[in-house]
Short mmCIF file of C-alpha atoms and ligand atoms in Angstrom, two decimals:
data_model
loop_
_atom_site.label_atom_id
_atom_site.label_comp_id
_atom_site.label_asym_id
_atom_site.label_seq_id
_atom_site.Cartn_x
_atom_site.Cartn_y
_atom_site.Cartn_z
CA MET T 1479 43.60 127.42 117.11
CA PHE T 1480 46.62 126.56 119.28
CA ASN T 1481 47.89 122.95 119.57
CA GLN T 1482 50.86 122.45 121.90
CA GLY T 1483 53.59 120.62 119.98
CA LEU T 1484 51.39 120.76 116.84
CA LYS T 1485 49.46 117.76 118.22
CA GLY T 1486 46.93 116.56 115.65
CA VAL T 1487 47.83 119.29 113.14
CA ILE T 1488 48.13 118.16 109.51
CA ALA T 1489 51.01 120.22 108.12
CA THR T 1490 51.51 118.61 104.73
CA GLN T 1491 50.28 115.91 102.37
CA THR T 1492 52.56 113.02 101.53
CA GLU T 1493 52.69 109.88 99.39
CA ILE T 1494 55.67 108.40 101.25
CA SER T 1495 54.18 106.64 104.28
CA ASP T 1496 51.00 106.28 106.27
CA ILE T 1497 50.63 105.52 109.96
CA ASP T 1498 47.35 104.21 111.31
CA GLY T 1499 47.79 104.99 114.99
CA GLU T 1500 44.55 103.30 116.02
CA LYS T 1501 45.12 100.02 114.16
CA GLY T 1502 48.91 100.01 114.63
CA LYS T 1503 49.75 99.83 110.92
CA LEU T 1504 52.66 101.38 109.03
CA ILE T 1505 52.60 101.61 105.23
CA TYR T 1506 55.48 102.63 102.92
CA ARG T 1507 54.15 103.75 99.54
CA GLY T 1508 51.23 101.33 99.74
CA TYR T 1509 53.13 98.33 101.16
CA ASP T 1510 52.96 97.05 104.74
CA ALA T 1511 56.34 97.89 106.36
CA LYS T 1512 56.35 94.62 108.29
CA GLU T 1513 55.85 92.62 105.07
CA LEU T 1514 58.65 94.60 103.44
CA ALA T 1515 60.95 93.86 106.39
CA ASN T 1516 60.13 90.15 106.14
CA ASN T 1517 60.50 89.79 102.37
CA TYR T 1518 62.76 92.50 100.92
CA ARG T 1519 66.29 93.79 101.28
CA PHE T 1520 67.28 97.20 102.59
CA GLU T 1521 68.32 98.45 99.14
CA GLU T 1522 64.98 97.37 97.63
CA VAL T 1523 62.95 99.21 100.27
CA ALA T 1524 65.17 102.29 100.04
CA TYR T 1525 64.56 102.17 96.27
CA LEU T 1526 60.81 101.99 96.92
CA LEU T 1527 60.95 105.15 99.03
CA TRP T 1528 63.19 107.13 96.69
CA TYR T 1529 61.65 106.03 93.36
CA ALA T 1530 58.06 105.32 94.51
CA LYS T 1531 58.11 101.74 93.16
CA LEU T 1532 59.75 98.43 94.01
CA PRO T 1533 62.76 97.85 91.76
CA ILE T 1534 63.22 95.15 89.14
CA GLU T 1535 66.58 93.32 89.29
CA ASP T 1536 68.56 95.75 87.05
CA GLU T 1537 67.29 98.75 88.94
CA VAL T 1538 68.37 97.47 92.33
CA ILE T 1539 71.79 96.53 90.88
CA GLN T 1540 72.20 100.09 89.65
CA LEU T 1541 71.31 101.47 93.06
CA GLU T 1542 73.77 99.09 94.72
CA GLN T 1543 76.49 100.25 92.32
CA LYS T 1544 75.85 103.86 93.22
CA LEU T 1545 75.81 103.13 96.95
CA LYS T 1546 79.11 101.26 96.51
CA GLN T 1547 80.81 104.25 94.87
CA ASP T 1548 79.32 106.79 97.24
CA ARG T 1549 80.15 105.05 100.52
CA VAL T 1550 83.89 105.42 100.03
CA LEU T 1551 85.23 108.24 102.25
CA SER T 1552 87.56 110.74 100.59
CA PRO T 1553 90.91 111.49 102.31
CA LYS T 1554 89.63 115.01 103.03
CA LEU T 1555 86.51 113.70 104.75
CA LYS T 1556 88.61 111.31 106.85
CA GLU T 1557 90.86 114.20 107.88
CA TRP T 1558 87.83 116.25 108.92
CA ILE T 1559 86.35 113.39 110.94
CA CYS T 1560 89.62 113.01 112.88
CA SER T 1561 89.93 116.74 113.46
CA LEU T 1562 86.65 117.04 115.40
CA PRO T 1563 86.97 117.35 119.21
CA ARG T 1564 87.38 114.00 120.95
CA ASN T 1565 84.61 114.84 123.41
CA MET T 1566 82.03 115.16 120.61
CA ASP T 1567 79.35 112.46 120.71
CA MET T 1568 78.71 110.40 117.57
CA MET T 1569 75.47 112.19 116.62
CA SER T 1570 77.25 115.55 116.77
CA VAL T 1571 80.10 114.13 114.67
CA LEU T 1572 77.57 112.92 112.13
CA ARG T 1573 75.76 116.26 112.08
CA THR T 1574 78.98 118.25 111.66
CA THR T 1575 80.54 115.92 109.09
CA ILE T 1576 77.40 115.88 106.96
CA SER T 1577 77.30 119.66 107.27
CA LEU T 1578 80.89 119.83 105.94
CA LEU T 1579 79.67 118.25 102.69
CA GLY T 1580 77.70 121.39 101.99
CA THR T 1581 79.71 122.86 99.15
CA ASN T 1582 78.31 124.64 96.09
CA GLU T 1583 77.38 121.37 94.40
CA PHE T 1584 74.56 121.00 96.93
CA GLN T 1585 72.28 123.79 95.84
CA TRP T 1586 68.49 123.93 95.65
CA LYS T 1587 66.84 121.85 94.14
CA PRO T 1588 67.75 118.59 95.85
CA THR T 1589 68.30 115.58 93.58
CA LEU T 1590 67.96 111.82 93.97
CA ASP T 1591 71.69 111.47 93.29
CA GLN T 1592 72.46 113.73 96.24
CA ALA T 1593 69.99 111.81 98.42
CA ILE T 1594 71.74 108.51 97.65
CA GLN T 1595 75.19 110.03 98.06
CA ILE T 1596 74.50 111.37 101.57
CA SER T 1597 72.68 108.19 102.63
CA ALA T 1598 75.58 106.01 101.43
CA LEU T 1599 78.10 108.03 103.43
CA VAL T 1600 76.42 107.88 106.84
CA PRO T 1601 77.46 104.30 107.82
CA SER T 1602 81.05 104.97 106.66
CA ILE T 1603 81.30 108.18 108.70
CA ILE T 1604 80.03 106.35 111.80
CA ALA T 1605 82.46 103.44 111.34
CA TYR T 1606 85.44 105.68 110.58
CA ARG T 1607 84.92 107.84 113.66
CA TYR T 1608 84.24 104.77 115.80
CA HIS T 1609 87.65 103.29 114.93
CA PHE T 1610 89.40 106.64 115.23
CA MET T 1611 88.11 107.03 118.79
CA LYS T 1612 89.03 103.47 119.73
CA GLY T 1613 92.44 103.65 118.04
CA THR T 1614 91.58 100.62 115.94
CA LYS T 1615 91.81 100.02 112.20
CA TYR T 1616 88.99 101.20 109.94
CA ASN T 1617 87.91 98.53 107.49
CA GLU T 1618 87.36 99.95 104.01
CA PRO T 1619 83.99 98.79 102.56
CA LEU T 1620 84.08 95.64 100.43
CA SER T 1621 82.52 95.74 96.99
CA HIS T 1622 80.82 92.32 97.24
CA LEU T 1623 78.92 93.18 100.45
CA ASN T 1624 75.54 94.88 100.59
CA HIS T 1625 74.72 98.05 102.54
CA ILE T 1626 73.95 96.37 105.87
CA GLU T 1627 76.78 93.83 105.63
CA ASN T 1628 79.21 96.62 104.81
CA TYR T 1629 78.09 98.68 107.79
CA LEU T 1630 78.73 95.73 110.12
CA TYR T 1631 81.98 94.85 108.35
CA MET T 1632 83.31 98.42 108.55
CA LEU T 1633 82.55 98.42 112.29
CA THR T 1634 83.81 94.96 113.23
CA GLY T 1635 86.24 93.89 110.49
CA GLU T 1636 84.34 90.61 110.21
CA ILE T 1637 81.92 89.43 107.55
CA PRO T 1638 78.67 89.31 109.54
CA SER T 1639 76.59 86.13 109.82
CA VAL T 1640 73.28 85.91 107.98
CA ALA T 1641 71.39 85.99 111.30
CA ILE T 1642 73.08 89.21 112.45
CA THR T 1643 72.68 90.88 109.06
CA LYS T 1644 68.98 89.93 108.91
CA ALA T 1645 68.31 91.23 112.44
CA LEU T 1646 69.89 94.61 111.68
CA GLU T 1647 68.29 94.73 108.23
CA ALA T 1648 64.80 94.18 109.72
CA TYR T 1649 65.43 97.01 112.20
CA MET T 1650 66.79 99.33 109.52
CA ILE T 1651 63.89 98.65 107.13
CA LEU T 1652 61.33 99.21 109.88
CA THR T 1653 62.91 102.56 110.81
CA LEU T 1654 63.54 103.88 107.29
CA GLU T 1655 60.58 106.20 107.40
CA HIS T 1656 57.84 107.32 109.74
CA GLY T 1657 55.71 110.18 108.48
CA LEU T 1658 56.06 113.71 109.78
CA ASN T 1659 58.06 112.88 112.92
CA ALA T 1660 60.13 115.65 114.52
CA SER T 1661 63.28 115.07 112.44
CA ALA T 1662 61.46 114.65 109.09
CA PHE T 1663 59.54 117.82 109.90
CA SER T 1664 62.82 119.67 110.64
CA ALA T 1665 64.20 118.49 107.31
CA ARG T 1666 61.12 119.67 105.45
CA VAL T 1667 61.04 123.04 107.23
CA THR T 1668 64.67 123.69 106.26
CA ALA T 1669 64.09 122.54 102.68
CA SER T 1670 60.95 124.67 102.42
CA THR T 1671 63.10 127.82 102.49
CA GLU T 1672 64.79 126.47 99.31
CA SER T 1673 67.88 125.70 101.32
CA ASP T 1674 70.03 122.74 100.21
CA LEU T 1675 69.75 119.03 101.03
CA VAL T 1676 72.85 119.05 103.25
CA SER T 1677 71.36 121.80 105.41
CA ALA T 1678 68.08 119.89 105.66
CA MET T 1679 69.93 116.72 106.75
CA THR T 1680 71.92 118.71 109.31
CA SER T 1681 68.65 119.99 110.81
CA ALA T 1682 67.22 116.48 110.86
CA ILE T 1683 70.24 114.91 112.56
CA GLY T 1684 70.23 117.62 115.23
CA THR T 1685 66.56 116.88 115.87
CA MET T 1686 67.02 113.11 115.90
CA LYS T 1687 69.65 113.39 118.63
CA GLY T 1688 67.28 114.27 121.47
CA PRO T 1689 66.22 111.61 124.01
CA LEU T 1690 62.52 112.10 123.26
CA HIS T 1691 63.12 111.07 119.65
CA GLY T 1692 66.09 109.03 118.40
CA GLY T 1693 68.08 109.16 121.60
CA ALA T 1694 65.73 106.85 123.51
CA PRO T 1695 67.35 103.39 122.94
CA SER T 1696 70.30 104.03 125.24
CA GLY T 1697 67.74 105.13 127.86
CA VAL T 1698 65.99 101.77 127.36
CA LEU T 1699 69.21 99.91 128.08
CA ASP T 1700 69.78 102.06 131.18
CA LEU T 1701 66.30 101.08 132.36
CA LEU T 1702 66.87 97.37 131.69
CA ASP T 1703 70.29 97.53 133.38
CA GLU T 1704 68.83 99.28 136.41
CA ILE T 1705 66.10 96.64 136.72
CA SER T 1706 68.58 93.82 135.97
CA VAL T 1707 66.33 91.00 137.34
CA LYS T 1708 62.62 90.42 136.79
CA GLU T 1709 61.80 90.69 140.50
CA ARG T 1710 62.93 94.35 140.58
CA ALA T 1711 60.82 95.50 137.61
CA ASP T 1712 57.73 96.53 139.58
CA LYS T 1713 59.73 98.45 142.22
CA VAL T 1714 62.02 100.34 139.80
CA ILE T 1715 59.25 101.29 137.37
CA ARG T 1716 56.87 102.29 140.17
CA GLU T 1717 59.55 104.57 141.66
CA LYS T 1718 60.18 106.24 138.31
CA LEU T 1719 56.50 106.84 137.61
CA THR T 1720 55.95 108.13 141.17
CA LYS T 1721 58.72 110.69 140.57
CA GLY T 1722 56.99 111.71 137.31
CA GLU T 1723 59.79 110.33 135.12
CA LYS T 1724 59.08 109.06 131.61
CA LEU T 1725 59.90 105.48 130.76
CA MET T 1726 62.18 105.39 127.73
CA GLY T 1727 60.86 103.21 124.91
CA PHE T 1728 57.18 103.72 125.85
CA GLY T 1729 54.53 106.03 124.45
CA HIS T 1730 54.10 107.57 121.04
CA ARG T 1731 52.52 110.69 119.62
CA VAL T 1732 50.64 108.80 116.91
CA TYR T 1733 50.24 105.18 118.05
CA LYS T 1734 47.47 104.69 120.55
CA THR T 1735 47.97 100.95 120.39
CA HIS T 1736 51.07 98.78 119.89
CA ASP T 1737 53.72 100.29 117.62
CA PRO T 1738 53.83 97.74 114.73
CA ARG T 1739 57.61 98.18 114.46
CA SER T 1740 58.02 97.19 118.09
CA VAL T 1741 55.79 94.14 117.55
CA ALA T 1742 57.79 93.12 114.46
CA LEU T 1743 61.15 93.53 116.19
CA LYS T 1744 59.96 91.55 119.20
CA GLU T 1745 58.87 88.72 116.87
CA LYS T 1746 62.25 88.79 115.09
CA LEU T 1747 64.05 88.57 118.41
CA GLN T 1748 61.89 85.72 119.61
CA GLN T 1749 62.52 83.82 116.36
CA SER T 1750 66.29 84.40 116.38
CA GLN T 1751 67.06 84.33 120.10
CA GLY T 1752 64.65 81.65 121.33
CA GLN T 1753 65.04 81.42 125.10
CA ASP T 1754 67.39 84.26 126.02
CA ALA T 1755 67.74 85.84 129.46
CA SER T 1756 67.98 89.47 128.33
CA LEU T 1757 65.04 89.09 125.92
CA ASP T 1758 63.09 87.39 128.68
CA LEU T 1759 63.79 90.36 130.96
CA ALA T 1760 62.75 92.86 128.25
CA VAL T 1761 59.44 91.03 127.66
CA HIS T 1762 58.77 90.98 131.40
CA VAL T 1763 59.62 94.69 131.78
CA GLU T 1764 57.23 95.46 128.92
CA GLN T 1765 54.39 93.62 130.69
CA VAL T 1766 55.03 95.29 134.04
CA ALA T 1767 55.48 98.75 132.51
CA VAL T 1768 52.29 98.58 130.45
CA ARG T 1769 50.35 97.56 133.57
CA LEU T 1770 51.88 100.34 135.72
CA LEU T 1771 51.53 102.97 133.00
CA GLU T 1772 47.81 102.18 132.90
CA GLU T 1773 47.72 102.55 136.71
CA PHE T 1774 49.65 105.87 136.77
CA LYS T 1775 48.42 107.32 133.46
CA PRO T 1776 44.96 105.76 132.95
CA GLY T 1777 43.52 106.01 129.47
CA ARG T 1778 46.73 107.31 127.83
CA ALA T 1779 47.26 103.98 125.98
CA LEU T 1780 51.02 103.79 126.54
CA TYR T 1781 52.82 100.79 124.99
CA THR T 1782 56.34 100.07 123.79
CA ASN T 1783 57.52 102.14 120.83
CA VAL T 1784 60.12 101.09 118.24
CA GLU T 1785 63.00 102.09 120.52
CA PHE T 1786 62.25 99.46 123.17
CA TYR T 1787 63.00 96.34 121.11
CA ALA T 1788 65.46 98.26 118.92
CA ALA T 1789 67.68 98.47 121.98
CA ALA T 1790 67.35 94.70 122.45
CA ILE T 1791 68.13 94.01 118.77
CA MET T 1792 71.22 96.21 118.84
CA LYS T 1793 72.38 94.67 122.07
CA SER T 1794 71.87 91.17 120.64
CA ILE T 1795 74.14 91.96 117.68
CA GLN T 1796 76.64 93.52 120.10
CA LEU T 1797 76.59 97.09 118.84
CA ASP T 1798 78.00 99.56 121.36
CA VAL T 1799 75.37 101.79 122.96
CA GLU T 1800 76.96 104.89 121.44
CA LEU T 1801 76.07 103.45 118.01
CA PHE T 1802 72.34 103.01 118.66
CA THR T 1803 71.06 106.45 117.64
CA PRO T 1804 73.62 106.81 114.81
CA THR T 1805 72.45 103.43 113.43
CA PHE T 1806 68.86 104.68 113.56
CA THR T 1807 70.10 107.75 111.63
CA ALA T 1808 71.77 105.49 109.03
CA SER T 1809 68.34 104.11 108.16
CA ARG T 1810 66.16 107.20 108.68
CA ILE T 1811 68.34 109.32 106.38
CA VAL T 1812 66.54 107.54 103.51
CA GLY T 1813 63.17 108.74 104.81
CA TRP T 1814 64.44 112.29 105.41
CA THR T 1815 65.94 112.65 101.94
CA THR T 1816 62.70 111.31 100.42
CA HIS T 1817 60.71 113.90 102.39
CA VAL T 1818 62.95 116.71 101.16
CA LEU T 1819 62.57 115.55 97.55
CA GLU T 1820 58.80 115.49 97.99
CA GLN T 1821 58.85 118.91 99.69
CA ALA T 1822 60.84 120.32 96.77
CA GLU T 1823 58.20 119.07 94.31
CA PHE T 1824 55.34 121.02 95.88
CA ASN T 1825 57.13 123.60 97.95
CA THR T 1826 55.51 126.19 100.18
CA ILE T 1827 57.56 127.69 102.97
CA TYR T 1828 56.52 126.52 106.46
CA ARG T 1829 55.56 129.53 108.49
CA PRO T 1830 53.10 128.86 111.32
CA GLN T 1831 52.17 131.51 113.83
CA ALA T 1832 52.69 131.89 117.56
CA GLU T 1833 49.94 133.10 119.83
CA TYR T 1834 51.36 136.01 121.85
CA ILE T 1835 50.51 135.62 125.53
CA GLY T 1836 52.86 138.30 126.94
CA ARG T 1837 51.91 141.78 128.13
CA LEU T 1838 50.78 144.41 125.65
CA ASP T 1839 50.55 147.35 128.02
CA ARG T 1840 54.10 148.06 129.21
N1 ACO O 1263 56.48 107.24 130.46
C1 ACO O 1263 55.60 107.77 131.35
N2 ACO O 1263 54.57 108.56 130.99
C2 ACO O 1263 54.44 108.85 129.69
C3 ACO O 1263 55.30 108.33 128.72
C4 ACO O 1263 56.36 107.49 129.15
N3 ACO O 1263 57.22 106.96 128.28
N4 ACO O 1263 54.94 108.78 127.52
C5 ACO O 1263 53.87 109.55 127.72
N5 ACO O 1263 53.57 109.60 129.03
C6 ACO O 1263 52.47 110.33 129.66
C7 ACO O 1263 52.80 111.80 129.73
O1 ACO O 1263 53.44 112.14 130.94
C8 ACO O 1263 51.43 112.43 129.62
O2 ACO O 1263 50.80 112.37 130.86
P1 ACO O 1263 49.76 113.54 131.31
O3 ACO O 1263 48.59 113.40 130.38
O4 ACO O 1263 49.46 113.20 132.72
O5 ACO O 1263 50.47 114.85 131.15
C9 ACO O 1263 50.68 111.49 128.69
O6 ACO O 1263 51.32 110.22 128.83
C10 ACO O 1263 50.74 111.89 127.23
O7 ACO O 1263 52.11 111.99 126.88
P2 ACO O 1263 52.75 113.17 126.07
O8 ACO O 1263 54.17 113.36 126.51
O9 ACO O 1263 51.85 114.36 126.09
O10 ACO O 1263 52.72 112.53 124.64
P3 ACO O 1263 53.48 113.09 123.42
O11 ACO O 1263 52.74 112.65 122.24
O12 ACO O 1263 53.72 114.55 123.57
O13 ACO O 1263 54.91 112.39 123.53
C11 ACO O 1263 56.65 110.84 123.38
C12 ACO O 1263 55.28 111.24 122.83
C13 ACO O 1263 57.61 112.03 123.28
C14 ACO O 1263 57.21 109.72 122.52
C15 ACO O 1263 56.49 110.38 124.84
O14 ACO O 1263 55.65 109.26 124.88
C16 ACO O 1263 57.83 110.07 125.50
O15 ACO O 1263 58.51 111.00 125.95
N6 ACO O 1263 58.26 108.77 125.53
C17 ACO O 1263 59.54 108.41 126.12
C18 ACO O 1263 60.69 108.70 125.15
C19 ACO O 1263 60.72 107.74 123.98
O16 ACO O 1263 60.60 106.52 124.13
N7 ACO O 1263 60.94 108.31 122.76
C20 ACO O 1263 61.02 107.54 121.52
C21 ACO O 1263 59.77 107.76 120.70
S1 ACO O 1263 59.79 106.83 119.22
C22 ACO O 1263 60.73 107.76 118.19
O17 ACO O 1263 60.85 108.95 118.27
C23 ACO O 1263 61.48 107.04 117.15
#
């Protein structure tokens, strides 16, 4: 049987997360992701994914200690980050820098220590390169700040407010993991050859970069900027759909109803922003787009995906657009590493088949 894009194909079994695309529910290891985002910290949910249980106090302290040690960039790593071409986008920098970690210490089988080490480094690599490109001073991580606070501090040089930290934390918890999406699949395919964790993460980052996957939030901002006022929404969206263009931030392979992450992020924004012009525009664009998508693509059940309100969250905390997909990567790396660890436990090499439709008689 041939399924374009492996639509509907079950390629593995997993205990990491479950997506109910009909009911719009996302579960991490038995817990509702939205509840986790409302009640737990990033480190606690990362612990849940990596260790398959929520941590008690000592356990989360130990994880925080390890993240603290591992997020410090070595002089060599800093030198490498600066030596990459200036015209390299941030996702490519991340992919190449992570790839440079791949020395002999990263051999099959992947370990939890390696997973935490790579995950801890991602925000620091992003912040270091960001300052290098801007010619501004990199702020070394502070030991009394948590993972999210440190990421914001390394980028801005300021201790972030609770509201900003909580907004980014909710986003990063809600995007930690999402089943066998394209990048997690890439990671598992690479790991299934008994290649190392660094190689699997390099595959995943390369996959995440594309606009149909992690690269969508900047497209969402482009759309909102192009519309700019509510009155133009119908005209701009109609034109795009007439030309056969896809609307960034809408549609999903699995969700055939509202993406629960999008719903949760919208709620967070409404709680924290109250009456805000750009949020007001985003909510209006969502309404118009859903109506027009039903008109142009009847029955396809196209709603906002996580990227739509992610763009609004990141804009509200004033992250540069170039940081949107890298920030998504800084959370999803936890999900990818967990997938590779699970793959390594019950490994079988991925090797599907292609149906040959070329000539046989030449
Ligand atoms: N705008 C307009 N039409 C759309 C959109 C959209 N955003 N998404 C799907 N459609 C249409 C398709 O054109 C197709 O129409 P057809 O049946 O007439 O051919 C139909 O809906 C089904 O869509 P597919 O592309 O076949 O759905 P698929 O599951 O392959 O793709 C995807 C899912 C890639 C997310 C798609 O909806 C899309 O490209 N969205 C825009 C990009 C985006 O927001 N990506 C972020 C996804 S979330 C994430 O990766 C973290």
